[in-house]
Coordinates of C-alpha atoms in Angstrom, one line a residue:
M1 CA -179.9 -7.5 18.4
L2 CA -183.1 -7.6 15.4
S3 CA -181.5 -9.4 12.5
T4 CA -183.4 -8.7 9.3
Y5 CA -181.5 -12.3 7.8
T6 CA -182.5 -15.6 9.1
Y7 CA -178.4 -17.1 8.8
P8 CA -178.3 -20.9 6.5
K9 CA -177.3 -23.6 8.6
F10 CA -175.8 -26.4 5.7
D11 CA -175.4 -29.8 6.3
Y12 CA -172.5 -31.5 6.6
R13 CA -171.7 -35.0 5.2
R14 CA -169.5 -38.4 6.4
P15 CA -166.9 -38.4 4.3
P16 CA -166.2 -40.8 1.8
E17 CA -163.0 -41.1 1.4
L18 CA -162.9 -41.4 5.4
G19 CA -161.3 -45.2 5.8
E20 CA -159.8 -45.7 2.4
A21 CA -156.3 -47.0 2.0
S22 CA -154.9 -44.2 0.3
P23 CA -156.1 -40.5 -0.6
R24 CA -158.0 -39.8 -3.5
R25 CA -157.2 -37.5 -6.2
H26 CA -158.2 -34.8 -7.4
P27 CA -157.7 -32.0 -10.5
V28 CA -158.1 -28.4 -8.8
V29 CA -159.5 -28.6 -4.9
V30 CA -160.2 -24.9 -3.5
V31 CA -159.9 -24.5 0.2
G32 CA -162.5 -21.1 1.6
A33 CA -165.9 -21.2 0.6
G34 CA -166.2 -17.1 1.4
P35 CA -166.6 -15.1 -2.3
I36 CA -163.5 -15.8 -3.6
G37 CA -163.8 -19.2 -3.8
L38 CA -167.1 -19.8 -4.5
A39 CA -166.8 -17.2 -7.6
A40 CA -162.7 -19.2 -8.3
A41 CA -164.6 -23.1 -7.5
I42 CA -168.1 -21.4 -9.9
D43 CA -166.5 -21.0 -12.7
L44 CA -164.2 -23.6 -13.0
A45 CA -166.8 -25.7 -12.4
Q46 CA -168.9 -24.1 -14.6
R47 CA -165.2 -24.9 -18.0
G48 CA -166.5 -28.2 -17.3
L49 CA -163.5 -29.4 -15.0
P50 CA -164.5 -31.4 -12.0
V51 CA -163.8 -28.9 -8.4
L52 CA -163.7 -30.3 -4.6
L53 CA -164.2 -26.5 -2.5
L54 CA -163.0 -27.4 1.5
D55 CA -164.8 -24.9 4.1
D56 CA -163.9 -24.7 8.0
D57 CA -167.8 -23.9 9.0
D58 CA -171.3 -24.3 8.4
T59 CA -173.0 -20.9 7.4
V60 CA -172.3 -17.7 5.0
S61 CA -169.8 -14.4 6.2
L62 CA -171.6 -12.4 10.0
G63 CA -172.7 -8.9 9.4
S64 CA -172.4 -6.5 6.0
R65 CA -169.1 -6.7 5.8
G66 CA -167.9 -6.2 2.3
V67 CA -170.9 -4.4 1.0
C68 CA -170.5 -3.0 -2.7
Y69 CA -169.7 -4.7 -5.6
A70 CA -169.2 -2.5 -8.2
K71 CA -169.8 -2.7 -12.5
R72 CA -166.7 -5.5 -13.6
T73 CA -167.6 -7.7 -10.0
L74 CA -171.8 -7.8 -11.1
E75 CA -169.8 -8.4 -15.3
V76 CA -167.9 -10.5 -13.7
L77 CA -171.1 -13.0 -11.5
D78 CA -173.6 -12.3 -14.6
R79 CA -171.5 -15.1 -16.1
L80 CA -171.7 -16.5 -12.9
G81 CA -174.7 -16.8 -13.2
C82 CA -176.4 -14.5 -10.3
G83 CA -175.2 -11.3 -11.4
Q84 CA -178.7 -9.7 -12.0
R85 CA -179.8 -11.4 -8.2
L86 CA -177.1 -9.2 -6.9
V87 CA -178.9 -6.6 -8.3
D88 CA -182.4 -7.2 -7.9
K89 CA -181.8 -7.6 -4.0
G90 CA -179.0 -4.9 -4.0
V91 CA -179.1 -0.7 -3.5
T92 CA -177.6 0.3 -7.0
W93 CA -176.1 3.8 -6.7
N94 CA -173.9 5.9 -8.5
V95 CA -172.9 8.7 -6.4
G96 CA -171.1 9.2 -4.0
R97 CA -170.9 12.4 -2.0
T98 CA -167.8 14.5 0.9
F99 CA -168.1 16.8 3.1
F100 CA -165.8 19.0 5.8
D101 CA -168.0 19.7 8.8
T102 CA -171.6 20.3 6.7
D103 CA -170.5 21.6 3.9
E104 CA -170.2 18.7 0.6
V105 CA -167.0 19.5 -1.1
F106 CA -166.9 17.0 -3.5
H107 CA -169.1 14.2 -5.7
F108 CA -168.5 12.2 -8.3
N109 CA -170.5 9.8 -10.9
L110 CA -169.8 6.7 -11.0
Q111 CA -171.2 6.1 -14.6
P112 CA -171.7 8.8 -16.2
E113 CA -172.7 7.3 -19.3
A114 CA -175.9 6.0 -20.7
G115 CA -175.4 2.2 -22.5
H116 CA -174.6 0.2 -19.9
Q117 CA -176.5 -2.8 -18.2
R118 CA -175.5 -3.1 -14.9
P119 CA -174.6 0.6 -12.2
G120 CA -172.0 1.8 -11.2
M121 CA -172.1 0.2 -7.9
I122 CA -174.0 -1.2 -6.1
N123 CA -174.7 -2.6 -1.9
L124 CA -175.9 -5.7 -0.7
Q125 CA -174.5 -7.2 3.0
Q126 CA -171.6 -9.7 1.9
Y127 CA -174.3 -12.8 3.7
Y128 CA -177.1 -11.8 0.4
L129 CA -173.5 -12.9 -2.3
E130 CA -172.5 -15.4 -0.1
E131 CA -176.1 -17.3 -0.6
F132 CA -176.4 -16.5 -3.8
L133 CA -173.5 -18.4 -4.5
V134 CA -173.6 -22.0 -2.5
Q135 CA -177.0 -22.3 -4.3
R136 CA -175.3 -21.1 -7.2
A137 CA -172.8 -23.5 -6.8
G138 CA -175.2 -26.2 -5.6
E139 CA -176.4 -26.5 -9.1
L140 CA -172.9 -27.6 -10.6
P141 CA -173.1 -31.6 -10.9
N142 CA -169.1 -31.3 -10.8
L143 CA -168.2 -28.9 -7.8
D144 CA -168.1 -31.4 -4.5
L145 CA -169.3 -28.0 -1.7
R146 CA -167.9 -29.7 2.0
W147 CA -168.9 -28.3 4.8
R148 CA -166.8 -28.4 7.9
H149 CA -163.9 -29.5 6.4
K150 CA -160.7 -28.0 7.8
V151 CA -157.4 -28.3 6.4
I152 CA -155.3 -29.1 8.6
R153 CA -151.8 -29.0 6.7
V154 CA -151.3 -28.9 2.8
E155 CA -148.0 -30.5 1.6
P156 CA -146.3 -29.2 -1.6
H157 CA -144.9 -31.6 -3.8
G158 CA -143.5 -31.3 -7.6
D159 CA -146.9 -32.6 -9.3
G160 CA -149.9 -31.1 -6.9
A161 CA -150.2 -31.8 -3.2
T162 CA -151.3 -33.7 -0.5
L163 CA -153.8 -32.1 2.4
Q164 CA -154.6 -33.4 5.6
V165 CA -158.3 -32.5 5.8
E166 CA -160.0 -33.0 9.7
T167 CA -163.7 -33.3 10.1
A168 CA -166.0 -34.3 13.1
D169 CA -165.7 -38.6 11.6
G170 CA -162.5 -37.8 12.0
V171 CA -159.4 -37.0 9.7
F172 CA -158.9 -38.1 6.1
G173 CA -156.2 -37.2 3.2
V174 CA -157.2 -35.2 -0.7
E175 CA -154.5 -35.1 -3.4
A176 CA -154.6 -32.5 -5.0
D177 CA -153.6 -31.4 -9.1
W178 CA -153.9 -27.7 -8.8
L179 CA -154.5 -26.3 -5.3
L180 CA -156.3 -22.8 -4.4
V181 CA -155.7 -21.5 -1.1
A182 CA -158.9 -18.9 -0.4
D183 CA -159.5 -19.3 3.5
G184 CA -159.2 -15.5 3.3
A185 CA -156.9 -12.7 5.6
R186 CA -155.3 -14.4 8.0
S187 CA -154.6 -17.9 6.1
P188 CA -153.4 -20.7 7.4
I189 CA -152.0 -22.1 5.2
R190 CA -150.2 -19.6 3.9
R191 CA -148.7 -19.1 7.3
Q192 CA -147.8 -22.7 8.0
L193 CA -146.3 -22.9 4.8
G194 CA -144.3 -20.0 5.8
L195 CA -144.9 -17.3 3.3
E196 CA -144.3 -13.8 4.0
I197 CA -147.3 -11.3 3.3
E198 CA -145.5 -8.0 2.7
G199 CA -146.5 -3.9 4.0
Q200 CA -148.7 -1.6 5.9
V201 CA -150.9 -2.3 8.6
F202 CA -152.2 1.5 9.4
H203 CA -152.8 2.2 13.7
D204 CA -156.7 3.1 13.5
R205 CA -159.7 2.3 14.2
F206 CA -163.1 1.7 13.0
L207 CA -166.3 0.8 14.1
I208 CA -168.9 -0.7 11.6
A209 CA -172.8 0.0 13.0
D210 CA -175.2 -2.4 11.1
V211 CA -178.5 -0.6 11.8
V212 CA -181.7 -1.3 11.3
M213 CA -183.8 1.5 10.5
Q214 CA -187.0 2.6 8.5
P215 CA -187.8 5.4 5.9
P216 CA -188.8 9.0 7.9
R217 CA -192.6 10.0 8.1
P218 CA -193.3 13.6 7.7
A219 CA -194.7 15.0 10.4
Q220 CA -197.9 16.6 9.7
G221 CA -197.8 20.0 8.5
R222 CA -195.0 19.8 6.1
S223 CA -192.5 17.8 4.3
H224 CA -189.6 16.0 4.5
A225 CA -188.7 16.7 1.1
A226 CA -185.7 18.9 2.1
E227 CA -184.9 17.5 5.1
S228 CA -181.5 15.8 5.7
P229 CA -182.1 11.7 5.5
L230 CA -180.0 11.6 9.3
G231 CA -182.4 13.4 10.4
G232 CA -181.6 15.6 13.6
Q233 CA -180.3 19.3 14.4
H234 CA -176.2 17.5 12.9
G235 CA -177.4 16.2 9.9
V236 CA -176.6 18.2 6.7
E237 CA -179.1 19.5 3.2
D238 CA -181.2 15.8 1.1
P239 CA -179.6 17.2 -2.2
G240 CA -183.3 16.8 -4.0
V241 CA -184.8 13.8 -1.5
G242 CA -188.0 13.0 -2.2
A243 CA -190.7 13.2 1.0
G244 CA -189.7 10.0 2.8
E245 CA -187.0 8.6 1.0
W246 CA -183.3 8.6 1.7
P247 CA -180.4 9.2 -1.6
A248 CA -179.4 5.3 -1.9
E249 CA -175.9 7.4 -2.4
R250 CA -172.5 7.2 -0.6
W251 CA -171.8 10.1 2.4
F252 CA -168.4 10.7 3.9
W253 CA -167.9 13.2 6.7
F254 CA -164.8 14.6 7.9
D255 CA -165.2 16.3 11.5
P256 CA -168.8 16.4 11.2
P257 CA -170.7 18.0 13.9
F258 CA -171.6 14.4 15.2
H259 CA -168.2 13.0 15.9
R260 CA -165.3 16.0 15.6
G261 CA -161.9 15.4 14.7
Q262 CA -163.3 12.0 13.0
S263 CA -164.9 10.6 9.8
V264 CA -167.7 8.7 9.0
L265 CA -169.0 6.7 6.9
L266 CA -172.6 5.8 5.3
H267 CA -174.1 3.5 3.3
K268 CA -178.1 1.9 2.1
Q269 CA -178.4 -1.1 1.6
A270 CA -180.4 -4.1 1.7
D271 CA -184.0 -4.4 3.9
Q272 CA -183.0 -1.2 4.9
V273 CA -180.7 -1.2 7.2
W274 CA -177.8 0.5 6.5
R275 CA -173.9 0.5 7.1
I276 CA -172.2 3.1 9.8
D277 CA -168.2 3.5 9.4
F278 CA -167.1 5.7 12.8
Q279 CA -163.4 6.6 12.8
L280 CA -162.7 5.9 16.5
G281 CA -158.5 6.1 16.4
W282 CA -155.6 3.9 17.8
N283 CA -156.3 4.2 21.4
A284 CA -159.6 2.7 21.5
D285 CA -160.2 -0.4 23.0
P286 CA -162.5 -2.3 20.5
D287 CA -163.9 -4.8 23.3
E288 CA -165.5 -1.4 25.0
E289 CA -166.3 0.3 21.8
K290 CA -168.6 -2.7 20.6
K291 CA -170.8 -2.6 23.8
P292 CA -174.8 -1.0 23.1
E293 CA -174.5 1.5 25.4
K294 CA -171.1 2.9 23.6
V295 CA -172.5 2.7 20.0
I296 CA -175.9 3.6 20.7
P297 CA -175.5 7.6 21.2
R298 CA -172.4 7.6 18.9
I299 CA -175.9 7.0 16.2
R300 CA -178.2 9.3 18.1
A301 CA -176.2 11.7 18.0
M302 CA -175.4 11.6 14.4
L303 CA -179.5 11.1 12.8
G304 CA -181.3 12.8 16.7
P305 CA -183.3 11.7 18.9
E306 CA -186.9 10.7 16.9
R307 CA -185.1 8.9 14.3
E308 CA -186.2 5.1 15.3
F309 CA -183.4 2.7 15.0
E310 CA -182.4 -0.8 15.6
L311 CA -178.6 -2.3 15.7
E312 CA -178.0 -5.6 14.0
W313 CA -174.2 -5.7 13.9
V314 CA -171.8 -4.3 15.7
S315 CA -167.7 -4.5 14.9
V316 CA -164.2 -3.1 15.4
Y317 CA -161.7 -3.5 12.8
T318 CA -158.3 -2.1 12.4
F319 CA -157.2 -2.8 9.1
Q320 CA -153.9 -2.7 6.5
C321 CA -152.9 -2.8 3.0
R322 CA -150.1 -5.7 2.3
R323 CA -149.4 -8.4 0.0
M324 CA -147.2 -11.7 -1.0
P325 CA -144.3 -11.1 -3.1
Q326 CA -145.8 -14.4 -5.8
F327 CA -149.7 -15.5 -5.7
R328 CA -148.5 -18.6 -7.2
H329 CA -145.9 -21.3 -5.3
G330 CA -145.9 -24.0 -8.0
P331 CA -149.2 -26.0 -8.0
V332 CA -150.5 -23.8 -4.6
L333 CA -152.5 -20.2 -6.0
F334 CA -153.1 -17.7 -3.4
I335 CA -156.5 -15.7 -4.8
G336 CA -158.2 -12.8 -3.1
D337 CA -157.1 -11.9 0.8
A338 CA -155.5 -14.4 1.1
A339 CA -152.8 -13.4 -0.7
H340 CA -153.4 -9.3 -1.0
Q341 CA -154.9 -7.1 1.4
V342 CA -155.9 -3.9 1.5
S343 CA -158.1 -1.3 3.5
P344 CA -162.2 -1.2 3.4
F345 CA -162.0 2.5 1.3
G346 CA -162.3 2.5 -1.6
A347 CA -164.4 -1.0 -1.7
R348 CA -161.6 -2.5 -3.8
G349 CA -161.5 -6.0 -1.0
A350 CA -163.7 -7.8 -2.7
N351 CA -163.6 -6.7 -6.0
S352 CA -160.4 -7.4 -6.2
G353 CA -160.5 -11.1 -5.7
I354 CA -163.4 -11.3 -7.7
Q355 CA -161.7 -10.6 -10.0
D356 CA -158.4 -12.7 -9.0
A357 CA -160.7 -15.8 -9.9
D358 CA -161.6 -14.1 -13.5
N359 CA -158.4 -13.8 -13.9
L360 CA -156.9 -16.6 -12.9
G361 CA -160.4 -19.9 -13.8
W362 CA -159.7 -20.3 -18.0
K363 CA -156.0 -20.1 -17.9
L364 CA -156.3 -22.9 -15.3
Q365 CA -158.5 -25.0 -17.7
A366 CA -155.6 -24.5 -20.6
V367 CA -152.9 -25.6 -18.8
I368 CA -155.3 -29.1 -17.4
R369 CA -156.6 -29.6 -21.4
G370 CA -153.2 -29.3 -22.4
E371 CA -153.8 -26.4 -24.2
A372 CA -151.6 -24.1 -22.9
P373 CA -148.3 -24.6 -20.5
A374 CA -147.9 -24.1 -16.6
A375 CA -145.9 -21.2 -17.1
L376 CA -149.5 -19.5 -18.4
L377 CA -150.6 -20.0 -14.9
D378 CA -147.7 -17.1 -13.9
T379 CA -149.4 -14.4 -15.9
Y380 CA -152.1 -15.2 -13.3
A381 CA -149.1 -13.9 -10.3
S382 CA -148.1 -11.1 -13.3
E383 CA -151.5 -9.3 -13.6
R384 CA -153.4 -9.6 -10.3
G385 CA -150.1 -8.8 -8.8
A386 CA -149.9 -5.7 -10.3
A387 CA -154.3 -4.5 -9.6
A388 CA -152.6 -5.9 -6.1
D389 CA -150.3 -3.1 -6.7
E390 CA -152.4 -0.8 -7.7
N391 CA -155.3 -1.5 -5.0
I392 CA -152.9 -0.5 -2.6
L393 CA -151.6 2.5 -3.5
N394 CA -154.9 3.7 -3.8
S395 CA -155.9 2.4 -0.4
T396 CA -152.9 3.6 1.1
R397 CA -153.4 6.9 -0.1
S398 CA -157.2 7.3 0.8
T399 CA -156.5 5.8 3.8
D400 CA -153.2 8.5 4.7
F401 CA -156.2 11.2 3.6
I402 CA -158.5 9.6 5.7
T403 CA -156.2 9.2 9.0
P404 CA -154.0 11.9 8.7
K405 CA -150.5 10.3 10.7
S406 CA -149.2 13.9 12.6
A407 CA -150.5 17.2 12.8
T408 CA -148.8 18.6 9.6
S409 CA -150.1 16.5 7.6
K410 CA -153.5 16.9 9.5
L411 CA -153.4 20.4 8.8
F412 CA -152.9 19.4 4.8
R413 CA -155.7 17.8 4.5
N414 CA -157.3 20.2 6.9
A415 CA -156.6 23.3 4.5
V416 CA -157.8 20.9 0.8
L417 CA -160.9 20.1 2.2
G418 CA -161.5 23.0 3.6
L419 CA -160.4 24.8 0.4
A420 CA -162.6 22.5 -1.5
R421 CA -165.4 24.2 -0.5
E422 CA -165.4 27.1 -2.9
H423 CA -162.4 25.8 -5.4
A424 CA -162.6 22.9 -8.0
F425 CA -158.6 22.3 -7.6
A426 CA -159.2 21.2 -4.7
R427 CA -161.8 18.8 -5.3
A428 CA -159.6 17.1 -7.0
L429 CA -157.7 17.0 -3.9
V430 CA -160.2 15.4 -1.5
N431 CA -160.2 11.6 -0.8
S432 CA -162.4 9.7 0.5
G433 CA -161.9 6.6 -1.1
R434 CA -161.2 5.8 -4.9
L435 CA -163.8 3.1 -5.1
S436 CA -163.2 -0.2 -7.0
V437 CA -161.6 0.2 -11.1
P438 CA -161.0 -2.8 -13.5
T439 CA -157.5 -3.1 -13.3
L440 CA -155.8 -2.4 -17.1
A441 CA -153.8 -5.1 -17.6
L442 CA -151.4 -2.5 -19.9
D443 CA -147.2 -4.5 -19.2
S444 CA -149.6 -8.8 -19.9
P445 CA -146.8 -10.6 -21.6
L446 CA -149.9 -12.2 -23.3
N447 CA -151.3 -8.8 -25.3
T448 CA -150.0 -8.1 -29.1
P449 CA -149.2 -4.5 -29.2
D450 CA -151.0 -2.5 -31.4
D451 CA -149.2 -1.8 -34.9
E452 CA -152.3 0.6 -35.8
A453 CA -153.9 3.8 -34.5
F454 CA -156.5 3.4 -32.4
E455 CA -159.1 6.0 -30.4
G456 CA -160.7 5.2 -27.2
W457 CA -159.1 3.3 -24.2
M458 CA -160.2 -0.8 -25.1
V459 CA -156.6 -0.9 -25.6
P460 CA -155.1 -4.9 -25.7
G461 CA -154.9 -5.2 -21.9
A462 CA -158.3 -3.5 -21.0
P463 CA -161.7 -5.3 -19.9
M464 CA -164.2 -5.3 -22.8
D465 CA -166.9 -2.2 -21.9
D466 CA -170.4 -3.8 -22.7
A467 CA -173.3 -1.5 -24.8
P468 CA -176.5 -2.5 -26.0
V469 CA -176.2 -4.6 -29.0
A470 CA -179.8 -7.0 -30.7
V471 CA -179.2 -10.3 -31.6
D472 CA -181.6 -11.8 -34.2
G473 CA -183.9 -9.0 -32.9
R474 CA -184.3 -9.0 -30.0
P475 CA -182.5 -7.1 -27.4
G476 CA -179.4 -7.6 -25.4
W477 CA -175.9 -6.9 -23.6
L478 CA -172.6 -7.0 -25.6
L479 CA -170.6 -8.6 -22.4
H480 CA -173.2 -10.7 -22.3
E481 CA -173.4 -12.5 -25.8
V482 CA -169.6 -12.5 -25.7
A483 CA -170.5 -14.2 -22.5
A484 CA -172.3 -17.0 -23.8
G485 CA -169.4 -19.1 -26.2
G486 CA -167.5 -19.1 -22.9
G487 CA -163.8 -19.0 -24.4
F488 CA -161.7 -16.6 -26.9
T489 CA -164.2 -14.7 -29.5
L490 CA -163.2 -13.0 -32.7
L491 CA -165.2 -9.4 -33.1
V492 CA -165.7 -7.9 -36.2
F493 CA -167.0 -5.1 -37.3
G494 CA -168.6 -5.7 -40.9
G495 CA -169.1 -7.8 -43.1
A496 CA -166.0 -8.2 -45.1
P497 CA -165.4 -11.9 -45.2
I498 CA -163.9 -14.0 -43.7
E499 CA -162.6 -17.4 -42.4
L500 CA -160.4 -18.9 -39.4
P501 CA -157.7 -20.9 -39.3
D502 CA -157.3 -23.7 -37.4
T503 CA -156.5 -22.8 -33.2
P504 CA -155.7 -24.9 -31.0
V505 CA -158.9 -23.3 -29.4
P506 CA -162.6 -23.4 -29.8
L507 CA -162.8 -19.5 -31.4
R508 CA -165.8 -17.8 -32.4
L509 CA -166.0 -15.6 -34.6
V510 CA -169.1 -12.6 -33.9
R511 CA -170.2 -10.0 -36.5
V512 CA -171.0 -5.9 -35.4
G513 CA -172.3 -4.2 -38.1
T514 CA -175.5 -1.5 -38.6
V515 CA -177.9 -4.3 -39.7
A516 CA -178.4 -7.3 -39.0
A517 CA -176.5 -8.9 -42.5
H518 CA -173.9 -12.1 -42.5
G519 CA -175.8 -13.1 -39.6
A520 CA -174.4 -9.7 -37.3
W521 CA -175.7 -8.1 -33.8
V522 CA -177.0 -5.0 -34.6
D523 CA -174.9 -2.2 -32.6
T524 CA -178.3 -0.6 -31.7
E525 CA -177.3 2.8 -30.7
G526 CA -173.7 2.6 -31.9
L527 CA -171.4 2.2 -28.9
V528 CA -170.1 -0.2 -29.9
A529 CA -168.4 1.0 -33.2
R530 CA -167.9 4.0 -30.6
R531 CA -166.4 2.8 -27.7
Y532 CA -164.3 0.2 -29.8
D533 CA -163.6 2.6 -32.8
G534 CA -164.8 -0.1 -34.7
R535 CA -164.6 0.9 -37.9
P536 CA -165.4 -1.4 -41.4
G537 CA -162.9 -4.4 -40.5
T538 CA -161.8 -3.6 -37.7
C539 CA -161.1 -7.2 -35.3
Y540 CA -160.8 -7.2 -31.4
L541 CA -159.5 -10.3 -30.1
I542 CA -161.0 -11.4 -26.5
R543 CA -159.7 -13.3 -24.2
P544 CA -162.2 -15.8 -21.6
D545 CA -162.2 -13.2 -18.9
Q546 CA -163.3 -10.6 -21.3
H547 CA -159.6 -8.9 -21.8
V548 CA -159.1 -6.9 -25.0
V549 CA -156.0 -8.6 -26.0
A550 CA -154.8 -8.1 -29.6
R551 CA -157.3 -6.1 -32.5
W552 CA -156.4 -4.8 -35.9
R553 CA -157.8 -2.5 -39.0
R554 CA -158.2 -5.6 -41.0
F555 CA -158.3 -9.4 -40.8
D556 CA -154.8 -11.0 -40.9
A557 CA -155.3 -15.4 -40.0
S558 CA -151.5 -15.2 -39.8
A559 CA -151.4 -12.6 -37.1
V560 CA -155.0 -13.7 -35.1
Q561 CA -152.9 -17.5 -35.1
A562 CA -149.7 -15.9 -33.4
A563 CA -151.5 -13.9 -30.8
L564 CA -153.8 -16.3 -29.7
A565 CA -150.5 -18.4 -29.6
R566 CA -149.7 -16.0 -27.4
A567 CA -152.6 -15.3 -26.1
L568 CA -152.5 -18.6 -24.6
G569 CA -149.2 -17.9 -22.6
R570 CA -147.0 -20.2 -25.7
L571 CA -144.6 -17.5 -26.1
L572 CA -143.6 -17.3 -22.1
T573 CA -140.5 -19.5 -21.6
T574 CA -140.7 -20.3 -17.6
A575 CA -142.8 -22.6 -16.6

């Protein structure tokens, strides 16, 4: 098979701990250097904590795998120092289209309004994401990343956990105050500790094909402007693409002519690689279906006889919607697929996992520094547990629509698709995957409820909306500028005099106004005021992970102190 990507091999280093009389102790150990473990380790290291990151492999993931990264995830990756690299390399898209046979029955736009730095979604092969994160990790001197270090045993105890680590040169022990487990869906550590994961395994199989295709060249004397990007006789009409171009959109087919009775998903990735997912059915033989002599005819039927392509990677997958009942077990915290899993429809796996890391990092920092009780970490489990429940609900609904389990369900599904051709009410029922959106932590015990009326959705628990601003005369973006502080932020509209109270953690004061008076950031297009209902005097308290945690119509020092104490978990009673 053709490969457009050169897989790196990361150096193994002989562990210095071998032969030492007693294990070295670390504040934080992270197991698993996939996207989630890397994101968590980088976040903690950027916060000044020493981190040991262990992985049993020495390269990045094979194949495209998690391919879609949502706006919120890109904003988190901006704070980790590699968001721009992903956007530059990836394929930006906002529009998705769903077809029944060859008719378009539904479409959506992930970013219907302007004034955001990041797009609704980008597509990029997971190996690039991991490579960029590894490179970022290498820039942080307090992040010790060890390749070919396999954790073979974990023993939690009252003040941490003891790990046994196997290497080519021998086995050694490690002590951790806190252990973050990011070792994937099959999580050897979760299994070794005998911890349950509950949910549903779906009886269906899908074939993934990463296919390298060059843009079609128009035949002499005619244009491809109105031709399907798939070329062949079974393609659908290309919605307004220019000659020789294919749309950077998400296309999903139910019952297409080239794959009758099943569904197909198409995504454009970097390097002219296209990701195609074919539904196969539960009875398909995974080993047989991965053979080129089986894969190539499926793709040829889809693309037509004239389109040139080469296979880069092929896999067959099943999927499940499951989660651990608890993500925290004393000093051991599970993140990403180790804690929860969803079907791939909706791109909620990696996106949710990176937001796990974002939620956990600042809380663990506050606990380690003695600024917050250990009970604050329980809110990681409750907030991200609620996010997992929301993702599992949406993922399960999508999967049930895409893969109906009975003849009656399929009849209903096809009736909806048929009606959606002509009727708007039916289009709302079409479900080819509800795409990842950030979860609102509305029920978090860290929030301070509103005591006055506000408009808009920037409620306590919501992630911040972006907007253009000007800072010291230069153009910028609200989220980027807020992130520069790294901790809690008090966002104040207007120039009313404010004297910050004494606080247990640093609190940064930021003003937003229509002019650059009193050092204010300028709301250049009025979008900050509009999205935050920011009248003069309005104040927002923002968490380090850029969630709103409290807001008021006027500054009150004692209210800010109380809300900050609440946001740090000081009102919680469990440990």
